């Protein structure tokens, strides 16, 4: 008899697509984790973050370092952002207010930008 494979032994197209998406999410989460760890190391050794939907499924990861410096990363999905934060050891807050907002240190640049945008300060251009 000849060796034959049953049709159900082949992975379905959906399963292959899901596996690829999962692998891609894992790679992107690992990249985010690396960037989060680097941010934390450069800003006091630790950081906290908050996730916010910014449109088209993209998620902003706002990070606040132990020294008060802050920055943003963008992830393709909430799952990717959460996995990256877990891998990096970054605690995520529900909201960017209260304790987390109080840790942010702003400088002259931020105050100038805010004044320029809101109360007629220097132009943005």
Short mmCIF file of C-alpha atoms in Angstrom, two decimals:
data_model
loop_
_atom_site.label_atom_id
_atom_site.label_comp_id
_atom_site.label_asym_id
_atom_site.label_seq_id
_atom_site.Cartn_x
_atom_site.Cartn_y
_atom_site.Cartn_z
CA UNK A 1 0.00 0.00 0.00
CA UNK A 2 1.12 3.51 -0.68
CA UNK A 3 1.62 5.96 2.16
CA UNK A 4 -1.08 8.60 2.04
CA UNK A 5 -2.00 11.41 4.32
CA UNK A 6 -5.51 12.18 5.29
CA UNK A 7 -6.76 15.67 4.55
CA UNK A 8 -7.41 16.27 8.24
CA UNK A 9 -3.73 15.72 9.04
CA UNK A 10 -2.75 18.94 7.27
CA UNK A 11 -3.02 22.06 9.39
CA UNK A 12 -5.93 24.17 8.30
CA UNK A 13 -5.19 27.58 6.80
CA UNK A 14 -6.80 29.25 9.82
CA UNK A 15 -4.56 27.34 12.22
CA UNK A 16 -1.44 28.32 10.25
CA UNK A 17 -2.53 31.97 10.21
CA UNK A 18 -3.23 31.90 13.96
CA UNK A 19 0.15 30.31 14.63
CA UNK A 20 1.90 32.97 12.54
CA UNK A 21 0.05 35.77 14.33
CA UNK A 22 0.91 34.28 17.71
CA UNK A 23 4.57 33.97 16.74
CA UNK A 24 4.61 37.57 15.47
CA UNK A 25 2.97 38.81 18.69
CA UNK A 26 5.62 36.96 20.68
CA UNK A 27 8.46 38.53 18.68
CA UNK A 28 6.99 42.01 19.00
CA UNK A 29 6.35 41.53 22.73
CA UNK A 30 9.97 40.46 23.20
CA UNK A 31 11.14 43.60 21.33
CA UNK A 32 8.90 45.78 23.50
CA UNK A 33 10.18 44.07 26.64
CA UNK A 34 13.77 44.79 25.59
CA UNK A 35 12.95 48.47 25.01
CA UNK A 36 11.07 48.69 28.33
CA UNK A 37 13.99 47.13 30.23
CA UNK A 38 16.41 49.57 28.56
CA UNK A 39 14.17 52.52 29.50
CA UNK A 40 13.93 51.33 33.11
CA UNK A 41 17.70 50.80 33.33
CA UNK A 42 18.38 54.28 31.97
CA UNK A 43 15.89 55.94 34.32
CA UNK A 44 16.57 54.78 37.83
CA UNK A 45 16.42 51.01 37.42
CA UNK A 46 12.66 50.58 37.35
CA UNK A 47 9.57 51.90 35.64
CA UNK A 48 5.79 51.72 35.69
CA UNK A 49 3.45 51.94 32.75
CA UNK A 50 -0.08 52.50 31.58
CA UNK A 51 -1.80 51.24 28.42
CA UNK A 52 -4.11 53.35 26.29
CA UNK A 53 -5.87 52.55 23.02
CA UNK A 54 -4.82 55.06 20.36
CA UNK A 55 -6.79 53.80 17.36
CA UNK A 56 -6.81 51.05 14.75
CA UNK A 57 -6.02 48.46 17.41
CA UNK A 58 -2.77 50.15 18.42
CA UNK A 59 -1.84 50.60 22.07
CA UNK A 60 0.31 53.32 23.61
CA UNK A 61 2.52 52.19 26.48
CA UNK A 62 3.31 55.25 28.60
CA UNK A 63 6.34 54.57 30.81
CA UNK A 64 7.46 56.51 33.87
CA UNK A 65 10.94 55.76 35.19
CA UNK A 66 11.96 55.80 38.84
CA UNK A 67 13.67 59.16 38.19
CA UNK A 68 10.45 60.72 36.86
CA UNK A 69 11.43 60.69 33.18
CA UNK A 70 8.75 59.42 30.86
CA UNK A 71 8.38 58.04 27.38
CA UNK A 72 6.03 56.18 25.08
CA UNK A 73 6.12 53.00 23.03
CA UNK A 74 3.46 51.76 20.62
CA UNK A 75 2.29 48.16 20.38
CA UNK A 76 0.16 46.51 17.72
CA UNK A 77 -2.21 44.99 20.30
CA UNK A 78 -3.09 45.06 23.98
CA UNK A 79 -1.94 41.45 24.32
CA UNK A 80 1.45 42.35 22.85
CA UNK A 81 1.84 45.32 25.22
CA UNK A 82 0.81 43.34 28.29
CA UNK A 83 3.12 40.44 27.41
CA UNK A 84 6.03 42.82 26.83
CA UNK A 85 5.43 44.53 30.17
CA UNK A 86 5.26 41.18 31.98
CA UNK A 87 8.51 40.04 30.37
CA UNK A 88 10.19 43.33 31.32
CA UNK A 89 8.87 43.30 34.89
CA UNK A 90 6.98 46.57 34.36
CA UNK A 91 3.94 47.08 36.58
CA UNK A 92 0.96 48.42 34.64
CA UNK A 93 -1.47 50.89 36.16
CA UNK A 94 -5.12 51.20 35.12
CA UNK A 95 -5.04 54.97 34.74
CA UNK A 96 -2.47 57.67 34.13
CA UNK A 97 -3.49 59.75 37.11
CA UNK A 98 -2.95 59.86 40.85
CA UNK A 99 0.25 58.17 41.97
CA UNK A 100 1.61 57.49 38.48
CA UNK A 101 1.04 61.04 37.22
CA UNK A 102 2.59 62.46 40.39
CA UNK A 103 5.85 60.62 39.58
CA UNK A 104 6.27 62.33 36.19
CA UNK A 105 8.95 65.00 36.12
CA UNK A 106 8.43 67.64 33.46
CA UNK A 107 11.01 70.11 32.29
CA UNK A 108 11.18 73.43 30.52
CA UNK A 109 10.51 71.83 27.12
CA UNK A 110 7.20 70.32 28.22
CA UNK A 111 6.04 73.50 29.95
CA UNK A 112 6.96 75.59 26.91
CA UNK A 113 5.08 73.19 24.61
CA UNK A 114 2.02 73.17 26.86
CA UNK A 115 2.03 76.96 27.13
CA UNK A 116 2.46 77.32 23.37
CA UNK A 117 -0.45 75.05 22.65
CA UNK A 118 -2.85 76.19 25.34
CA UNK A 119 -2.35 79.81 26.38
CA UNK A 120 -0.66 81.65 23.53
CA UNK A 121 2.97 80.90 24.36
CA UNK A 122 5.66 80.38 21.72
CA UNK A 123 4.43 78.91 18.44
CA UNK A 124 5.01 75.21 17.76
CA UNK A 125 6.84 75.75 14.48
#
